[in-house]
Short mmCIF file of C-alpha atoms in Angstrom, two decimals:
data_model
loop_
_atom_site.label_atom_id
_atom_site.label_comp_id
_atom_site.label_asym_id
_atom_site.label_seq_id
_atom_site.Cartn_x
_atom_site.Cartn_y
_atom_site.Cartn_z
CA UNK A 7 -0.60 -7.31 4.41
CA UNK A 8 0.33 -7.46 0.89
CA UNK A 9 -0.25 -10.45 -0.89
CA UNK A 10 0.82 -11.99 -4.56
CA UNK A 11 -1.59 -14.27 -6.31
CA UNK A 12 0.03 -16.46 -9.28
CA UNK A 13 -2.33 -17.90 -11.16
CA UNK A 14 -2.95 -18.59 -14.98
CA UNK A 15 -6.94 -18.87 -14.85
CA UNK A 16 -7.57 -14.76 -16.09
CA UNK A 17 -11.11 -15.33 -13.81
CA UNK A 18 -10.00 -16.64 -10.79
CA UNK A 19 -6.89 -14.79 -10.99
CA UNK A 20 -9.27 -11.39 -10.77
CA UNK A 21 -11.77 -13.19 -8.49
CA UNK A 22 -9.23 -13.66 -5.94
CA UNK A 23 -7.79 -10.06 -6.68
CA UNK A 24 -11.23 -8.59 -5.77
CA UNK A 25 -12.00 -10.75 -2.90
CA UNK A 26 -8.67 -10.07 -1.35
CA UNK A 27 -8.88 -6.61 -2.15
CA UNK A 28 -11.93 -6.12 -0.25
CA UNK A 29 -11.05 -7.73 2.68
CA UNK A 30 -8.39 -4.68 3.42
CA UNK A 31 -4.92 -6.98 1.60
CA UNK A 32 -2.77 -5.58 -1.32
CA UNK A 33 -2.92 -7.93 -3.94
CA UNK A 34 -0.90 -8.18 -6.80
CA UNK A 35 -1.55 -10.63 -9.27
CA UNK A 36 0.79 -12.34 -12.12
CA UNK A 37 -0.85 -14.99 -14.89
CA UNK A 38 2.29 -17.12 -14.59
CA UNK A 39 5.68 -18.05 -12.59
CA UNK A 40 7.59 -15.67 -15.27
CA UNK A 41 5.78 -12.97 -15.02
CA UNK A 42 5.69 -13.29 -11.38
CA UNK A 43 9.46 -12.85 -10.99
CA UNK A 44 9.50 -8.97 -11.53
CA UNK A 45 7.14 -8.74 -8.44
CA UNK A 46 9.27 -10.82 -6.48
CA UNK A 47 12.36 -8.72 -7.44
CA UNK A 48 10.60 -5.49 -6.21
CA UNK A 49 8.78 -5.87 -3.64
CA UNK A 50 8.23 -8.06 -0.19
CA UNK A 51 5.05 -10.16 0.02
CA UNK A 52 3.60 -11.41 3.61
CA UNK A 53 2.29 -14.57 1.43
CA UNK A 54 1.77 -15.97 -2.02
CA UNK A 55 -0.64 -17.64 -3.38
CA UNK A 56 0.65 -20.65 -6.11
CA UNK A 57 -1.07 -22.08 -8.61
CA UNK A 58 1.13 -25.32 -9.94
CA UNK A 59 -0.22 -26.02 -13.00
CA UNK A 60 0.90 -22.77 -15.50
CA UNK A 61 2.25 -22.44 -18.96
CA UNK A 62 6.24 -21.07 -19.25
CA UNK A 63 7.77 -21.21 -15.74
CA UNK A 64 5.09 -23.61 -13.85
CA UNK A 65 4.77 -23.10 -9.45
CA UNK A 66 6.83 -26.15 -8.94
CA UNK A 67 9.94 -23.95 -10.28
CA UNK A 68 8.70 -20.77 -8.82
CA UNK A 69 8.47 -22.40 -5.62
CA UNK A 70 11.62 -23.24 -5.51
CA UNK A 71 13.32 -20.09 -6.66
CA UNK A 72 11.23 -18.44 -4.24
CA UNK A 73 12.97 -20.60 -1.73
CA UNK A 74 16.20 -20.38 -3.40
CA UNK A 75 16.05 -16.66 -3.11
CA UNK A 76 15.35 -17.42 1.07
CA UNK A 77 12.31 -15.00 0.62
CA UNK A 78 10.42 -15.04 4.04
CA UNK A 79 6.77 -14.87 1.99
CA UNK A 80 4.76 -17.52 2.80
CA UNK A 81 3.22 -19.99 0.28
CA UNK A 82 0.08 -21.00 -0.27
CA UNK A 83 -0.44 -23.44 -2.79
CA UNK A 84 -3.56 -23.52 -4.71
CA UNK A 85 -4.37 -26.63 -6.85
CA UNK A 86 -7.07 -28.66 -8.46
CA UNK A 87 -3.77 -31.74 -7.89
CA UNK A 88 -5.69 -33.62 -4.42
CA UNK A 89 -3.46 -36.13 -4.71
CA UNK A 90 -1.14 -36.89 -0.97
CA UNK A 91 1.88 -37.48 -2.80
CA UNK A 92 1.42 -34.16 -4.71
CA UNK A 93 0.28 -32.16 -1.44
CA UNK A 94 3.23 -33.91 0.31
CA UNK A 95 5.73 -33.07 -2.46
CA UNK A 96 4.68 -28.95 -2.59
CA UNK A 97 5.33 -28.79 1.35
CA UNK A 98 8.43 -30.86 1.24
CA UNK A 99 9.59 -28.14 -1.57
CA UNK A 100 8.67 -25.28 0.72
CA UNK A 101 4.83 -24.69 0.84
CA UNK A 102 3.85 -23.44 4.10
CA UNK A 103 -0.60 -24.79 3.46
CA UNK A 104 -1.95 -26.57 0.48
CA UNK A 105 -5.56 -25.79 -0.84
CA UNK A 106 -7.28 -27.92 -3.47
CA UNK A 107 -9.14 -26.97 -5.88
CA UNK A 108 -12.20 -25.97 -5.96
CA UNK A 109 -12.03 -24.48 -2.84
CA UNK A 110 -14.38 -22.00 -0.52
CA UNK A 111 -13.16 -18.00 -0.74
CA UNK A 112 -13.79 -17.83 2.50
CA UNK A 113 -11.79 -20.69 3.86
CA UNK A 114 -8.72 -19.23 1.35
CA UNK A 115 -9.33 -15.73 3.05
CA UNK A 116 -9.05 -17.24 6.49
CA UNK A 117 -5.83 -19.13 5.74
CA UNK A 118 -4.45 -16.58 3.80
CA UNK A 119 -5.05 -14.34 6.87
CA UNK A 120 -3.35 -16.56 9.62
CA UNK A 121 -0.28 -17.28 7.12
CA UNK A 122 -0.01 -13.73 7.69
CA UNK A 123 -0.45 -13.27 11.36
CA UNK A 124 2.52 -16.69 11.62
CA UNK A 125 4.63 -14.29 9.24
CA UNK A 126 4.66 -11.34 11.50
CA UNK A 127 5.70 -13.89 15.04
CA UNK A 128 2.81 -12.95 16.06
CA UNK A 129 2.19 -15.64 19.33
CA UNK A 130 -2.08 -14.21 19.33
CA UNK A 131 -4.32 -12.96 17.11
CA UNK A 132 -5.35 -9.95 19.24
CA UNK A 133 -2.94 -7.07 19.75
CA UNK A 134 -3.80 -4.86 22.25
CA UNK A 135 -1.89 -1.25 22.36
CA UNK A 136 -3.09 1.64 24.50
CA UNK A 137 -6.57 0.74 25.41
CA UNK A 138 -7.64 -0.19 21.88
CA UNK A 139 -7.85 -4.64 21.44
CA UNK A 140 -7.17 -5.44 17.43
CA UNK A 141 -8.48 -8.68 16.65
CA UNK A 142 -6.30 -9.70 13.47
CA UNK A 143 -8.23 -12.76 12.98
CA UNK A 144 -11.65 -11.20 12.95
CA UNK A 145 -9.91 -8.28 11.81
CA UNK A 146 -12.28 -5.43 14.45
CA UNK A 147 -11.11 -2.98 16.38
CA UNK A 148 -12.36 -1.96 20.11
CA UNK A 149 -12.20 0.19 22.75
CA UNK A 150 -13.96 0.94 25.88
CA UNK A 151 -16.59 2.79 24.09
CA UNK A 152 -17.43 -0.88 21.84
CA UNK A 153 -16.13 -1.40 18.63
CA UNK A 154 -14.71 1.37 16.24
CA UNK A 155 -16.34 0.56 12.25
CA UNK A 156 -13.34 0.52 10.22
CA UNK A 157 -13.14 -0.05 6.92
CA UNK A 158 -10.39 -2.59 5.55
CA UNK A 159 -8.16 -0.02 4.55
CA UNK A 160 -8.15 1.97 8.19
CA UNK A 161 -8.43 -1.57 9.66
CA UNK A 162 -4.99 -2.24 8.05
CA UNK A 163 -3.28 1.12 8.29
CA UNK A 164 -4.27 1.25 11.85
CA UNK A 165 -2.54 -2.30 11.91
CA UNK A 166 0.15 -1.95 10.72
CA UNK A 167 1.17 1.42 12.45
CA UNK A 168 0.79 -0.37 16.45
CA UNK A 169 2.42 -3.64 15.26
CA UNK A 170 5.57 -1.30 15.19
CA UNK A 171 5.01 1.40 17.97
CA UNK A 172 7.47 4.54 17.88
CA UNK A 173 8.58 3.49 13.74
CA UNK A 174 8.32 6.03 11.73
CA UNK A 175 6.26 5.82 8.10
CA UNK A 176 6.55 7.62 5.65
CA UNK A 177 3.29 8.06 2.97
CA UNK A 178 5.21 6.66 0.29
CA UNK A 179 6.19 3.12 2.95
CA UNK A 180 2.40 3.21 3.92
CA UNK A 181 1.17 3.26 0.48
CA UNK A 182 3.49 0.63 -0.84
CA UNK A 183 1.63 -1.87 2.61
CA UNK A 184 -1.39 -0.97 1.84
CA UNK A 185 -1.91 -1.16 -2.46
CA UNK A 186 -1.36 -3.33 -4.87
CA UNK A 187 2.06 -2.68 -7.28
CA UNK A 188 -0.66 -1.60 -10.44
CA UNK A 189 -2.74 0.43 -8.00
CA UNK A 190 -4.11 3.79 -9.99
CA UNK A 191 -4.22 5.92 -6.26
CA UNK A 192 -1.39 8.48 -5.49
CA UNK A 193 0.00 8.13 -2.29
CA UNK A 194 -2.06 11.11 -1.01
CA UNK A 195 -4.68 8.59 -0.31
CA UNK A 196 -2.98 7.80 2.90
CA UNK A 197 -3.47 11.27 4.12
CA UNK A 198 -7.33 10.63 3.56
CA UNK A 199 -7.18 7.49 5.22
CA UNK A 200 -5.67 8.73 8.22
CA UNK A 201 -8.01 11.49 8.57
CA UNK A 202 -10.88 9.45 8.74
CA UNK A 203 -8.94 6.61 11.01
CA UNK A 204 -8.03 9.50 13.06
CA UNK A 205 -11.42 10.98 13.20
CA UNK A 206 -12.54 7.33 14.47
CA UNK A 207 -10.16 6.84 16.91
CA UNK A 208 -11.14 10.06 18.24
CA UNK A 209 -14.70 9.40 18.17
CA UNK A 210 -14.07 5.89 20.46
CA UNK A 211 -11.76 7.81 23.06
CA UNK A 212 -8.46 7.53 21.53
CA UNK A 213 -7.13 10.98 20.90
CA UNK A 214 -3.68 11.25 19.61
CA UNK A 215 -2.74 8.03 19.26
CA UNK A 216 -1.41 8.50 16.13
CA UNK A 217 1.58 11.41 15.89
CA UNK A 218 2.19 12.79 12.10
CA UNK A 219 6.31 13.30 12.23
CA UNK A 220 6.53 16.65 10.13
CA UNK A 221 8.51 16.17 7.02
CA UNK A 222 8.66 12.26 7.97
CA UNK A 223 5.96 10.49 8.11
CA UNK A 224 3.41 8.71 11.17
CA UNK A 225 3.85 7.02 14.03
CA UNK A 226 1.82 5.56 16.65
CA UNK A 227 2.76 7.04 19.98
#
């Protein structure tokens, strides 16, 4: 899942970066709504999370061009305004939740989360593909054998290759789900990451659920 945070607060900006980082998302992060337009030109974000209140091109306006631009991200705002009319007005403009600040990391991490599972049409938060059960809300994997101990990037690799059975990959595509725009990996990482998923998978019964496409990419079977 790749999210955007927009906010203009340097240390919650980077506070939400890390938090979201750990829990397996690729976060990018932009100080205001200007400098959040080049990241909206390049790249496709499962959700956004808006600040309103920000110097040069506020959320209010970014909200809208996002909406303008019939993006299919969806928006969380994030506020200190707890006023109805103002949570009323950001939803009316386009805002799919509304979170005041201050607010618990853990609730934003949860919503944040099922935004994400509503932006793939996904009807249940448990996928279940070949034996193995993916809980996306809990965000575990299991098998027959009990639960395989992923870590947030295998979680989401893993993830994102059954949501799509028999599509193709490539590193480059898997790298660009799974990092943030300023990440300082190469996309060899993914290699490493599927060597240990693999190595995982294989460990909890599932041997070769995952097929490597010479000179394409990966696939799960």
């Amino acid at each position: 899942m790749k999210v955007l945070v927009v906010e203009d607060s340097e240390r919650l900006r980077e506070a939400l970066r890390t938090g979201l980082t750990a829990a397996g998302l690729a976060v990018d992060v932009a100080g205001d709504g200007r400098a959040a337009l080049p990241y909206l030109d390049a790249g496709v974000y499962d959700v956004i999370v808006l600040d309103l209140m920000m110097p040069h091109l506020d959320g209010r306006s970014l909200l809208a061009e996002i909406r303008r631009r019939r993006l299919a991200s969806r928006v969380l705002v994030l506020s200190a305004l707890d006023a109805v009319g103002e949570r009323v007005g950001a939803l009316d403009a386009g805002a799919d939740d509304y979170l005041v600040k201050p607010f618990s990391f853990d609730e934003l991490r949860a919503r944040v989360l099922a935004m994400g599972r509503r932006h793939a049409v996904e009807p249940t938060p448990v996928l279940r593909y070949q034996g193995l059960e993916i809980d996306t809300a809990r965000r575990t994997v299991s098998g027959p054998q009990g639960t395989l101990g992923l870590t947030p990037k295998e979680y989401a690799l893993l993830e994102e290759l059954v949501r799509y059975p028999g599509r193709v990959y490539s590193r480059t595509q898997l790298f660009e789900r799974l990092y943030a725009s300023d990440s300082e990996a190469s996309d060899k990482v993914i290699e490493v990451l599927m060597s240990t998923l693999r190595n995982k998978l294989l460990r909890g019964g599932f041997d070769g659920l995952i097929e490597t496409r010479r000179g394409f990419g990966y696939a799960a079977r």
